[in-house]
mmCIF file of C-alpha atoms and ligand atoms in Angstrom:
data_model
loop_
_atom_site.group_PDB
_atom_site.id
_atom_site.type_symbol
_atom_site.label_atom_id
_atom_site.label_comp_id
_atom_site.label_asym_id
_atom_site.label_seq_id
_atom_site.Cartn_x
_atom_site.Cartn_y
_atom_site.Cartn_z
ATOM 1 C CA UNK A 288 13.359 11.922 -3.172
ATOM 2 C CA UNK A 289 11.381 8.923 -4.480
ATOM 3 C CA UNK A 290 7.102 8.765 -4.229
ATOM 4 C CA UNK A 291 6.525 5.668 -3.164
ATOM 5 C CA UNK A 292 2.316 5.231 -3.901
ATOM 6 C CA UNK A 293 0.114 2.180 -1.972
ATOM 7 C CA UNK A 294 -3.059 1.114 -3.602
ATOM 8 C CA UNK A 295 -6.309 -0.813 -2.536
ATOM 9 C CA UNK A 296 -9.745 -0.580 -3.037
ATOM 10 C CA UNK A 297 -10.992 1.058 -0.997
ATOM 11 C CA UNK A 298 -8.206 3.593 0.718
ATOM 12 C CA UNK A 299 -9.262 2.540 4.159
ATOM 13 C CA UNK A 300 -7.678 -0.714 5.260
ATOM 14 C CA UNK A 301 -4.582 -1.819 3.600
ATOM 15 C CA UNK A 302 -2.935 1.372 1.320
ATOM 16 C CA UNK A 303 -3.137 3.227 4.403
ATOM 17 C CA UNK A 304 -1.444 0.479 6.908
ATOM 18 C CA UNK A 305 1.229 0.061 3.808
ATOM 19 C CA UNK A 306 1.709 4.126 3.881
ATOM 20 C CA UNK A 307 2.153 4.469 7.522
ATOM 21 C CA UNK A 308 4.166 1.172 7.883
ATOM 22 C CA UNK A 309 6.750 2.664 5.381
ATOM 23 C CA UNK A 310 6.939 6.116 6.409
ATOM 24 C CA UNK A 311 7.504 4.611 9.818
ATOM 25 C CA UNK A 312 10.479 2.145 8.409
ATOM 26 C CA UNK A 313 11.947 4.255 5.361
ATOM 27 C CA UNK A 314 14.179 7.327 5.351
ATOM 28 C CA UNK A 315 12.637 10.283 5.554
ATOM 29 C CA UNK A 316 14.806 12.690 3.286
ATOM 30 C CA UNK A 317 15.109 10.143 0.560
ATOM 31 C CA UNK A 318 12.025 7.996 0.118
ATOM 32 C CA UNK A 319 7.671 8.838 1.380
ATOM 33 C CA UNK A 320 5.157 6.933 0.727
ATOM 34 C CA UNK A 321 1.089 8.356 -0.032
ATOM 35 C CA UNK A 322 -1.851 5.758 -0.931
ATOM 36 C CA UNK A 323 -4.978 5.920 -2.646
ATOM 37 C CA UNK A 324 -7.479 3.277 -3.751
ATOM 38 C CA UNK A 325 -9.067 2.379 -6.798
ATOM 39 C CA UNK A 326 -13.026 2.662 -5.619
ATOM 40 C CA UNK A 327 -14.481 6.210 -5.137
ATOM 41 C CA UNK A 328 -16.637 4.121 -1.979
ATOM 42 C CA UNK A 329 -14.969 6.204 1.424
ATOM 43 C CA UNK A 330 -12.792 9.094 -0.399
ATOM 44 C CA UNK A 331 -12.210 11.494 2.493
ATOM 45 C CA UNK A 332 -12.498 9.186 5.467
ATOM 46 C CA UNK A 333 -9.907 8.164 8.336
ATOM 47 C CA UNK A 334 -8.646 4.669 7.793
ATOM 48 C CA UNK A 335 -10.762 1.964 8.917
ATOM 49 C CA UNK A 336 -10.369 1.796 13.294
ATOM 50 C CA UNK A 337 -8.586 -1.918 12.827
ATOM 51 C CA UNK A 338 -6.050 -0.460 10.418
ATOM 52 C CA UNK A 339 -5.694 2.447 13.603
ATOM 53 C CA UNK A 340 -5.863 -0.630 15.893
ATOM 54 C CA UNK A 341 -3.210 -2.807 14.426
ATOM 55 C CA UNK A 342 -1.048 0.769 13.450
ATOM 56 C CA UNK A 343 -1.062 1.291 17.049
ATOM 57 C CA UNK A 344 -0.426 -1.913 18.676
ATOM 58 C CA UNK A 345 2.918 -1.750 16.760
ATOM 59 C CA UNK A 346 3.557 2.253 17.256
ATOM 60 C CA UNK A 347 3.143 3.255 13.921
ATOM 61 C CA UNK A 348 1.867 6.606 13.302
ATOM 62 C CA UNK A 349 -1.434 6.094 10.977
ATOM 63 C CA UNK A 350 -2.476 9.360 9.595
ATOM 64 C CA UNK A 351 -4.645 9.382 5.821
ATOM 65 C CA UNK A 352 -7.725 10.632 4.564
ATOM 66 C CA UNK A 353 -9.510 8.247 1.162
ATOM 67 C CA UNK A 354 -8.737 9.516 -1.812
ATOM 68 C CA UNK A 355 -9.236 7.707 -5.015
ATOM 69 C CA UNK A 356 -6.408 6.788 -7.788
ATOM 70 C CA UNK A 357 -6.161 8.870 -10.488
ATOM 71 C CA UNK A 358 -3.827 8.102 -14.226
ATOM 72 C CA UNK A 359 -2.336 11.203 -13.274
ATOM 73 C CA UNK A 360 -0.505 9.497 -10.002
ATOM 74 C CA UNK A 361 1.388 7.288 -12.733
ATOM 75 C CA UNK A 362 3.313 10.153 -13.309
ATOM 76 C CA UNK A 363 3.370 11.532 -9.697
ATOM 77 C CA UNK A 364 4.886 8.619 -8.223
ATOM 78 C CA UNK A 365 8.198 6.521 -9.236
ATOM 79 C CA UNK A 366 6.899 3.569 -7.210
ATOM 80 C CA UNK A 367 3.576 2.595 -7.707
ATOM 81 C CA UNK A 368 2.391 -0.705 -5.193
ATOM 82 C CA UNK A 369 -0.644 -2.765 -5.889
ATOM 83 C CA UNK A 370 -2.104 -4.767 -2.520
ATOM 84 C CA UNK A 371 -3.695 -7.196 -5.257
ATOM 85 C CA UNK A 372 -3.902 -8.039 -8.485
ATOM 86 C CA UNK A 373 -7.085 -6.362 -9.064
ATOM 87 C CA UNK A 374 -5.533 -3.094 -8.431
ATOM 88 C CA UNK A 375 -3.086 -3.657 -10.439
ATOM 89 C CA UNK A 376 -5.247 -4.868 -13.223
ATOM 90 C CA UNK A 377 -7.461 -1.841 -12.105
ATOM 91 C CA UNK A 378 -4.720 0.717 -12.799
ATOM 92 C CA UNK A 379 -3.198 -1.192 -15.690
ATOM 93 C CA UNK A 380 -6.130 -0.276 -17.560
ATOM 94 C CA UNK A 381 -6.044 3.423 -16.641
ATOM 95 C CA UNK A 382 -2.082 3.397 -17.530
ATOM 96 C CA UNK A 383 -1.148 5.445 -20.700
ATOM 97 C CA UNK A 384 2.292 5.345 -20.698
ATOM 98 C CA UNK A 385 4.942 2.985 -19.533
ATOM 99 C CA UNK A 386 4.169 0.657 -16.835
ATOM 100 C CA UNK A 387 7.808 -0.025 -15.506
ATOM 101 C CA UNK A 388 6.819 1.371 -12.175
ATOM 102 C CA UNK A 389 3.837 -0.792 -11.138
ATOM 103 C CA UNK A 390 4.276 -3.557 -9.031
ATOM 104 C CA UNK A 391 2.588 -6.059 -6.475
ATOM 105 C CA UNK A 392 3.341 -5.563 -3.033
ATOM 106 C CA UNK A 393 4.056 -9.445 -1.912
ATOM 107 C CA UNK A 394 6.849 -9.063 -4.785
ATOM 108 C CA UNK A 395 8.663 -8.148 -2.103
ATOM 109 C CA UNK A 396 7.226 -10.654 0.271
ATOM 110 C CA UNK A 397 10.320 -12.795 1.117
ATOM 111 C CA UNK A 398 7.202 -15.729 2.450
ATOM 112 C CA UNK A 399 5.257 -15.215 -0.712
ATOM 113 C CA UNK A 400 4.885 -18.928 -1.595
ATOM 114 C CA UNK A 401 2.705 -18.301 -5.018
ATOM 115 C CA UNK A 402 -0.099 -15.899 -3.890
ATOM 116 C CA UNK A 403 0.415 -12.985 -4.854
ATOM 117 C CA UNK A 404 -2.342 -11.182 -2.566
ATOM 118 C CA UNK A 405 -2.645 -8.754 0.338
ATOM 119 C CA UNK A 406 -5.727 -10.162 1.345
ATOM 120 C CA UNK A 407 -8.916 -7.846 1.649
ATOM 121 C CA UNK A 408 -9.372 -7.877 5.211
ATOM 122 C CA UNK A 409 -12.401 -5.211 5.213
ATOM 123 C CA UNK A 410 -15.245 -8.196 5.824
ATOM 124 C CA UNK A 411 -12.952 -10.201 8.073
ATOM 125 C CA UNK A 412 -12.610 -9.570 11.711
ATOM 126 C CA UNK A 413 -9.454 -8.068 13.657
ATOM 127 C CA UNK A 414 -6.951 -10.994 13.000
ATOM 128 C CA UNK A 415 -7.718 -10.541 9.178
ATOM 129 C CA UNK A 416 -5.589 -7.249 10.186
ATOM 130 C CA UNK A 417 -2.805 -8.663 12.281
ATOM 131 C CA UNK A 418 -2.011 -10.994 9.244
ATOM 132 C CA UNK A 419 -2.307 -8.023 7.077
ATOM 133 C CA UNK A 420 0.384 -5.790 9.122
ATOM 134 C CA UNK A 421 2.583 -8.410 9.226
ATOM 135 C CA UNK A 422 2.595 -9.073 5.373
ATOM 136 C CA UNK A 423 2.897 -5.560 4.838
ATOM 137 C CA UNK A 424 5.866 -5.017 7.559
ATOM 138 C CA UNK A 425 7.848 -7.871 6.359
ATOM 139 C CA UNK A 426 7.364 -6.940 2.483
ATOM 140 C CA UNK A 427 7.853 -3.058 3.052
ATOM 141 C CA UNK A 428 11.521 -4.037 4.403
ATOM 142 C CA UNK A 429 12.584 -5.322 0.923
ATOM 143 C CA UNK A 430 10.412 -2.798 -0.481
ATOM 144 C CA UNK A 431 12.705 0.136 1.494
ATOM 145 C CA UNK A 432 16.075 -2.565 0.216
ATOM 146 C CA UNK A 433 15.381 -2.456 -3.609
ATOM 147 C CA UNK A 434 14.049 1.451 -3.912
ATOM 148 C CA UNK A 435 17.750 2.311 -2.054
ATOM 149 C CA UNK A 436 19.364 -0.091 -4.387
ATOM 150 C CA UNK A 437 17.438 1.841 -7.214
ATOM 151 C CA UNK A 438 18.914 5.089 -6.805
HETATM 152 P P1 4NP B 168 -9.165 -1.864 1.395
HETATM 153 O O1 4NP B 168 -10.425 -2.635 2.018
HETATM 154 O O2 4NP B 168 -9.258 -2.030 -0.105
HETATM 155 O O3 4NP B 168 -7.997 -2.613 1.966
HETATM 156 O O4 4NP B 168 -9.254 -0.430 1.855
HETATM 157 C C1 4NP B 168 -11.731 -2.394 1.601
HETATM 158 C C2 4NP B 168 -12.450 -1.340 2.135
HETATM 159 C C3 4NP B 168 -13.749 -1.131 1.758
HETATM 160 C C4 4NP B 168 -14.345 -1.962 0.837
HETATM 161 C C5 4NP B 168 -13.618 -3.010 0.290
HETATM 162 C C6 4NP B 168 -12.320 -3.221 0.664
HETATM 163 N N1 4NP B 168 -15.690 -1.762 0.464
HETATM 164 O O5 4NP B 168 -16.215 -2.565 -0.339
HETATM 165 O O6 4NP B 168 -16.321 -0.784 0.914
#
């Protein structure tokens, strides 16, 4: 079984689309995804209702409550996925072993043309979150593609 781990800021609006979009796509007895975000802000709430909009448009089950990143998920997880490089910068910096394991997400985004970024959609409005799910969806595929080719 591999731990696949999504990470934001703030655990509401795009770890938790990147969770449910992968537990939706990937195999369940091999590979399952959590998330968790690198601000303390919303730990314990439902994801943010446009995440639950866009999650349901599509028929993927969205199911999470906040919870905030901890050093100890480095060794929790063999898959750890950064929405931007602030997170990943953010749990760089918390990292005290090996960092082999940490990536960007739009590494995997076969239309990434330079920026690296899941945008933050939180101050946007609810097309901010359409882009999001589909940047997410089309990355997660070759996400699902390398971890299989991993093991
Ligand atoms: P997320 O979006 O990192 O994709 O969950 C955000 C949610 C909340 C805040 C920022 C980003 N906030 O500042 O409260």
């Amino acid at each position: 079984m591999k731990n696949v781990l999504f990470v934001c800021l703030g655990n509401i609006c795009r770890s938790p689309l990147g969770e449910a979009v992968f537990n939706h796509k990937a195999d369940p007895l091999s590979m399952r995804a959590d998330s968790a975000g690198t601000a303390a802000y919303h730990v314990g709430e439902n994801p943010d209702h446009r995440s639950i909009s866009v999650a349901n448009k599509y028929h993927v089950p969205i199911h999470h409550k906040a919870r905030k990143f901890v050093a100890e998920d480095f060794e929790r997880f063999d898959y750890i996925i950064a929405m931007d490089r602030n997170n990943y910068d953010d749990m760089k910096a918390l990292a005290q072993g090996g960092i082999d394991h940490l990536f960007l997400l739009r590494e995997f985004d076969p239309e990434a043309d330079g920026d690296m970024d899941v945008p933050d959609p939180y101050y946007g409005g609810s097309d901010g979150f359409e882009h999001v799910f589909h940047m997410v969806s089309r990355s997660i595929d070759e996400l699902i593609k390398h971890i299989a080719s991993d093991q």
